[in-house]
Coordinates of C-alpha atoms and ligand atoms in Angstrom, one line a residue:
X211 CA 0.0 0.0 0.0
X212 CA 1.4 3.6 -0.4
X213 CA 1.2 5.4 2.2
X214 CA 1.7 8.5 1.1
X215 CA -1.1 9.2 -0.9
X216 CA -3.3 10.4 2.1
X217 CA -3.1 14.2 3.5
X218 CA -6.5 13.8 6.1
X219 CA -5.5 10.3 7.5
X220 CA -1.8 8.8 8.5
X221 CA -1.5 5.6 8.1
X222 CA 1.3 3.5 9.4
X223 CA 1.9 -0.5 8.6
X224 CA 4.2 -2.6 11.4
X225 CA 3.7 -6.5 11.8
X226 CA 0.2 -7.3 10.7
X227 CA -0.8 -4.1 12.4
X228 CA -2.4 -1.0 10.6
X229 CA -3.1 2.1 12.9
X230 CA -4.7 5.1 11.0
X231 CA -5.2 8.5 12.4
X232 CA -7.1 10.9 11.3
X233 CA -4.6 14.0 10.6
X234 CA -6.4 17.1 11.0
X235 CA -5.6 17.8 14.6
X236 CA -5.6 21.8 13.9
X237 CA -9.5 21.2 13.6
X238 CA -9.4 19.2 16.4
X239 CA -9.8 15.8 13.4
X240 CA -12.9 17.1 12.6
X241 CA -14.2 15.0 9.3
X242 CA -13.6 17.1 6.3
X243 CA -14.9 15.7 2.8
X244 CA -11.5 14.6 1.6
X245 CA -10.9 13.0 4.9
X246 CA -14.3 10.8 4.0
X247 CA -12.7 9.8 0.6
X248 CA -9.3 9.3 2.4
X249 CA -11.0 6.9 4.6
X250 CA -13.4 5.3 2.4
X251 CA -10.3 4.4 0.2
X252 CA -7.5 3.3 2.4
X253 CA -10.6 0.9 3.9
X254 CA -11.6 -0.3 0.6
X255 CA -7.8 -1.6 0.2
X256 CA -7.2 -2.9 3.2
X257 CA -9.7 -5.2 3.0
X258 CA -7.9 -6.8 1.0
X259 CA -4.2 -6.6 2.3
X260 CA -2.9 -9.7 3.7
X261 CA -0.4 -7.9 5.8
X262 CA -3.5 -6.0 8.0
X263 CA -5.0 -8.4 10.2
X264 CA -5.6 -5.9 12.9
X265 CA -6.9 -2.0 12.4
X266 CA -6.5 0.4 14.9
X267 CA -8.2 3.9 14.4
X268 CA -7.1 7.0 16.2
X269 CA -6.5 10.7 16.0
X270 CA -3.8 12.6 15.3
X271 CA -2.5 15.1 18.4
X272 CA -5.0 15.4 21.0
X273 CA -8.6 14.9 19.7
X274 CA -9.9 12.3 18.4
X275 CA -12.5 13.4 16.1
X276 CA -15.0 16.6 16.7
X277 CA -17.5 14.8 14.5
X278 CA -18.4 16.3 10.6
X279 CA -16.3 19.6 9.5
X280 CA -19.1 21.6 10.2
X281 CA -18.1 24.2 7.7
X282 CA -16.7 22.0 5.1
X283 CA -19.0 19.0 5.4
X284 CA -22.0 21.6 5.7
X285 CA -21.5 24.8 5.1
X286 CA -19.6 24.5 1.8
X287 CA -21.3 21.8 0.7
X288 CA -24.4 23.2 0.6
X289 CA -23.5 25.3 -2.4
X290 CA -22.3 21.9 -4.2
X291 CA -23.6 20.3 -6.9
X292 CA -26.5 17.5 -5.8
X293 CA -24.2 14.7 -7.7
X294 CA -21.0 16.1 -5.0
X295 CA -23.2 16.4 -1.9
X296 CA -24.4 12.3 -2.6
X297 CA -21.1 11.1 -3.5
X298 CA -19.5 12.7 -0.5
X299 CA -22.4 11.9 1.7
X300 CA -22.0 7.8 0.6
X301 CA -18.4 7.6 1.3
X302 CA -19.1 9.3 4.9
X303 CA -22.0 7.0 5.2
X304 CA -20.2 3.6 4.1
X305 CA -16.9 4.4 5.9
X306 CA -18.0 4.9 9.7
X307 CA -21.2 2.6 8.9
X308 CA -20.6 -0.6 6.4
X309 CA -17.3 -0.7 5.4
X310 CA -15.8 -1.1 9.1
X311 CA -18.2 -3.7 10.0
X312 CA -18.1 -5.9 7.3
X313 CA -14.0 -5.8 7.1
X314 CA -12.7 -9.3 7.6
X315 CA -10.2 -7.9 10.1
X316 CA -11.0 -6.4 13.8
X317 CA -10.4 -2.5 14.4
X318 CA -9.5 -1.0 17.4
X319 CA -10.9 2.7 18.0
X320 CA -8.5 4.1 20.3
X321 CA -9.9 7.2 21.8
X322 CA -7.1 9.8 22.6
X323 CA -9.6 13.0 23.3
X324 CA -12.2 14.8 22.3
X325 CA -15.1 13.1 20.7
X326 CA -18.1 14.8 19.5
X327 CA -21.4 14.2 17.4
X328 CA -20.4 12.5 14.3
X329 CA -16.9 11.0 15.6
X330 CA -19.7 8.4 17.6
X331 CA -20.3 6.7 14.8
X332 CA -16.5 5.8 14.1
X333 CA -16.4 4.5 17.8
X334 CA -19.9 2.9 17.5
X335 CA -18.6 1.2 14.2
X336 CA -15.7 -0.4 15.7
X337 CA -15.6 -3.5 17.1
X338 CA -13.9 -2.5 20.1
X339 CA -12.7 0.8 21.8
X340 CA -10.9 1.8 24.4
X341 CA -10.5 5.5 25.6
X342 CA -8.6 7.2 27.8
X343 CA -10.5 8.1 31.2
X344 CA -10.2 12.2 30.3
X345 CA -11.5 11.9 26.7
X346 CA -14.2 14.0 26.9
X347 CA -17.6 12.6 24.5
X348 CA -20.7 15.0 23.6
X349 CA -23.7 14.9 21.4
X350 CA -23.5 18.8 20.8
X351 CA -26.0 18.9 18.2
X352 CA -28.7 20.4 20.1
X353 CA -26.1 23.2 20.8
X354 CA -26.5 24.6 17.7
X355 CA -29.6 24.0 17.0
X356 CA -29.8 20.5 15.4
X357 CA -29.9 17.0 16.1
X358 CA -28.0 14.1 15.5
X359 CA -28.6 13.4 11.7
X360 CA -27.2 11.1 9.1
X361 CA -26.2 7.9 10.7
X362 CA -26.0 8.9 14.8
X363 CA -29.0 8.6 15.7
X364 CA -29.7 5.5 13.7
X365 CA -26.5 3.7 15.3
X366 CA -26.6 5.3 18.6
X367 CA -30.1 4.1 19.5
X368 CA -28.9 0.6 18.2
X369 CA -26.2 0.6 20.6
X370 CA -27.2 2.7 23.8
X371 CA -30.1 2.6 25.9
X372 CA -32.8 5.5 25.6
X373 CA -32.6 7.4 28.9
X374 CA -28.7 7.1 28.2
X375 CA -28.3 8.1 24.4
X376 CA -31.7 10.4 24.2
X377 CA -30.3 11.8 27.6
X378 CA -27.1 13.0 26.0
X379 CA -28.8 13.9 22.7
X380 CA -31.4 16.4 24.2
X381 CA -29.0 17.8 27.3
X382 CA -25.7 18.5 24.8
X383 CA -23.8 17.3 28.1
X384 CA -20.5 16.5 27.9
X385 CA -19.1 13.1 29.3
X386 CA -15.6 11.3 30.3
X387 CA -14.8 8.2 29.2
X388 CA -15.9 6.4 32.5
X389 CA -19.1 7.2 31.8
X390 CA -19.3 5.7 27.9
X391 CA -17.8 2.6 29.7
X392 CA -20.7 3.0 31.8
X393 CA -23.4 3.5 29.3
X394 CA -21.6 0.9 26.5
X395 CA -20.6 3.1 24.1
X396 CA -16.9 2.0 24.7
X397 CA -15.1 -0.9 25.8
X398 CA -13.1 0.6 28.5
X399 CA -11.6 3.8 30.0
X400 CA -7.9 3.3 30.9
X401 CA -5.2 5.9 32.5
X402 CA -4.2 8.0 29.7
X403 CA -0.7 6.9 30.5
X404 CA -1.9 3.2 29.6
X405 CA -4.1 3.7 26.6
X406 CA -1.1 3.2 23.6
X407 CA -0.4 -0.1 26.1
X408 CA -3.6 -0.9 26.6
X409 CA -4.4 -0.8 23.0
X410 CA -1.7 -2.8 22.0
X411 CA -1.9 -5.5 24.4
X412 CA -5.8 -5.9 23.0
X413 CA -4.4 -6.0 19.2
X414 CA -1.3 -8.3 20.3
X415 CA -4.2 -10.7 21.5
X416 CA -5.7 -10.0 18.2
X417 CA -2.9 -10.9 16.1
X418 CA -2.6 -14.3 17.7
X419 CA -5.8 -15.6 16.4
X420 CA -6.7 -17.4 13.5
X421 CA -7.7 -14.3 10.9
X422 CA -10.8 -16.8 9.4
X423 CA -11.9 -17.2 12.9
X424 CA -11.6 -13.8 13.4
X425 CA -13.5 -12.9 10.2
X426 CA -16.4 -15.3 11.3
X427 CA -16.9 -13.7 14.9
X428 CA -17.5 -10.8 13.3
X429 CA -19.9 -12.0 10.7
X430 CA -21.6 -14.3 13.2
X431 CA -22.2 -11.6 15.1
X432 CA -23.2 -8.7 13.2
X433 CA -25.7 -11.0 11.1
X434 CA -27.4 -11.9 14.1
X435 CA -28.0 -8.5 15.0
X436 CA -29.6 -7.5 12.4
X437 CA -31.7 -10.8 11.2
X438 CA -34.2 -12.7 12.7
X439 CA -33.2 -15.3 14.7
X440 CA -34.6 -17.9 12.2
X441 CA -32.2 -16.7 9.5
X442 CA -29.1 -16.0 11.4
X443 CA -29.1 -19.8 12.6
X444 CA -29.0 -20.4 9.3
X445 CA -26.5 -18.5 8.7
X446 CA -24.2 -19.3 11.6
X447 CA -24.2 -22.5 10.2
X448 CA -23.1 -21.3 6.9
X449 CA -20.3 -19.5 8.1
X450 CA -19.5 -22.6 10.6
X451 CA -19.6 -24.4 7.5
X452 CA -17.3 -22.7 5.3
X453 CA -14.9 -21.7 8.3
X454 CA -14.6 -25.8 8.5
X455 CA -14.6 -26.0 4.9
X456 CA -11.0 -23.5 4.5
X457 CA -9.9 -25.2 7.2
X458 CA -9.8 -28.6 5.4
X459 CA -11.1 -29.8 8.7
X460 CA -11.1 -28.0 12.6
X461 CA -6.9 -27.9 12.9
X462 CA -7.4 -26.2 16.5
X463 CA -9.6 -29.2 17.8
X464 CA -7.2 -31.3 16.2
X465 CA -4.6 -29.5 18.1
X466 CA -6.8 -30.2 21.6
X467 CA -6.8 -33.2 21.2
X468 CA -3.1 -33.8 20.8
X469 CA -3.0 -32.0 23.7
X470 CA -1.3 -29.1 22.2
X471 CA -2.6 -26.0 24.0
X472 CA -5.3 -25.4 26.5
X473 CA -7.9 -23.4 24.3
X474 CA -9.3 -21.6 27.5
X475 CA -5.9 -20.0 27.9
X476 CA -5.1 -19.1 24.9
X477 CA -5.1 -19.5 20.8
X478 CA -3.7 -22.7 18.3
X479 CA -0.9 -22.4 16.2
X480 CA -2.7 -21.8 12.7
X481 CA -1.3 -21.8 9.5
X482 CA -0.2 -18.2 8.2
Ligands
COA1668 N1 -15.9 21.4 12.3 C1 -15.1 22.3 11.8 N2 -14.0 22.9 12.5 C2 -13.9 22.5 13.7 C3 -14.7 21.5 14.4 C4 -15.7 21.0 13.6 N3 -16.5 20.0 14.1 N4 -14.3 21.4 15.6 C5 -13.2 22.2 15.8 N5 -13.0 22.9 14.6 C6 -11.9 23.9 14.4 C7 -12.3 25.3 14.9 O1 -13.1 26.0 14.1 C8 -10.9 25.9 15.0 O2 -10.5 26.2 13.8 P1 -9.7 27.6 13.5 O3 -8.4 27.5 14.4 O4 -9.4 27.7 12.1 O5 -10.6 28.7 14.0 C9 -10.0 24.7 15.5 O6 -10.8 23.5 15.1 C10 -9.8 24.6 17.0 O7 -11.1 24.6 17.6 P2 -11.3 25.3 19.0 O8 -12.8 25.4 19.2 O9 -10.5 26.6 19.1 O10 -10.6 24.2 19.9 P3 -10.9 23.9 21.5 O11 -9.8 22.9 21.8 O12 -10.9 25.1 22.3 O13 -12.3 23.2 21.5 C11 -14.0 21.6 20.8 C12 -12.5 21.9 21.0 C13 -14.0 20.2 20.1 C14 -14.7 21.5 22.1 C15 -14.6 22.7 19.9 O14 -13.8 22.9 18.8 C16 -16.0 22.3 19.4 O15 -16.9 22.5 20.1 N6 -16.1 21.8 18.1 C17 -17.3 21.5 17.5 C18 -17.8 20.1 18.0 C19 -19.1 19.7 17.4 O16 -20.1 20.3 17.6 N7 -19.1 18.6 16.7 C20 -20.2 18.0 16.1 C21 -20.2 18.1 14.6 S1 -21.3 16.9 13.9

């Protein structure tokens, strides 16, 4: 992949590892249009890179995203052509939404500071995230005079319970990280001297496993969500099926058996 290519993101490649930042920390990494494109593209090809089997997203400097560019995203784009204001709105949509849940590989949203309206959706969309305990989160829509549009809403009352997310949405509040540990809008608050650690000690863990396994937790899981439970049997046992199928047979209860490893403590050796 070249890396080089992007201006609004930084992405960086080390041992099956790809961290991306979003690089507009003099607007506090709020989410400009090219920073959408930037984003929608580097996740479109990593889908496909063998060396990524873990994704870590982040922001550059202090923040960690102050939700849409408010005067790029809106302001500006108002006076765009319809066919501009779609095609930028789609790769917003698909990037925080689709894209990062239906990427074979787990990503990490590592929460270094501020995080407000639209930046939710980037943690909602991960499938983990850790924050450090003085990033401060708010739905500050209301606060001038809106609400939380496009896709916030829609995955916040997915994710959150009503007198937690319609709470914040209506009051503007502010909150630490403790408190969207609290609510389940992330997976834990750690010092802030700890969260680079943390982090890494959650995608070292990551890295260990078997990247089809991987895949199939994640499709296993998000297909149940969102089918009934009729159809996501049958498709558990689909994916079950396949997973067994690239396997050539189940290599880690093979492994068991031999008395290899202790699966409760910790992963197989699978072939790379
Ligand atoms: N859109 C566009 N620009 C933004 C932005 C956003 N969402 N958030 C911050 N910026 C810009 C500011 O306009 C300022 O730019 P300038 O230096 O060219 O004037 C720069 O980032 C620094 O912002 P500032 O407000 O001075 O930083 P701060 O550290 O004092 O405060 C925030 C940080 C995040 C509390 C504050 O910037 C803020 O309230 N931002 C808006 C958050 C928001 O409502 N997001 C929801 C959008 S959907």
């Amino acid at each position: 992949m070249n890396e080089r290519k992007y201006e609004a993101i930084l992405v960086k490649q080390e041992d099956g590892l790809t961290t991306i930042a979003l690089n507009r920390p003099e607007k506090r990494n709020a989410m400009s249009p090219q920073l959408h494109r930037e984003m929608y593209q580097v996740l479109g090809e990593l889908r496909y890179d063998k060396d990524t089997r873990v994704i870590v997203i982040t922001g550059a400097g202090e923040s960690f995203c102050a939700g849409q560019d408010l005067k790029q995203y809106f302001l500006e784009m108002d006076s765009q052509p319809e066919s501009v204001r779609d095609e930028v709105r789609r790769m917003a949509r698909l990037w925080r939404n689709e894209m990062i849940r239906t990427l074979p590989q787990p990503v990490i949203a590592m929460v270094n500071g501020w995080c407000f309206g639209g930046g939710f959706t980037i943690v909602t969309a991960c499938d983990i995230a850790i924050a450090a305990e003085d990033a401060v989160f708010g739905l500050s829509e209301i606060n001038f005079g809106h609400f939380p549009g496009g896709e916030v809403t829609i995955v916040l009352t997915e994710q959150l319970q009503p007198k937690h997310g319609l709470f914040y949405a209506l009051t503007g509040k502010t909150f630490t990280a403790k408190e969207a540990e609290r609510i389940g809008l992330i997976t834990k608050a750690v010092p802030r001297e700890n969260l680079q650690e943390e982090t890494m000690e959650i995608a070292n863990n990551l890295l260990e496993k078997d990247p089809l396994a991987l895949k199939a937790v994640k499709e296993a899981w998000y297909y149940t969500f969102y089918s009934p439970p009729d159809v996501a049997y049958e498709i558990s046992t689909l994916i079950s099926q396949r997973v067994t199928q690239q396997h050539g047979g189940r290599p880690g209860i093979q492994q068991f058996a031999k008395k290899q490893y202790r699966p409760g403590l910790g992963a197989y050796k699978w072939e790379g």
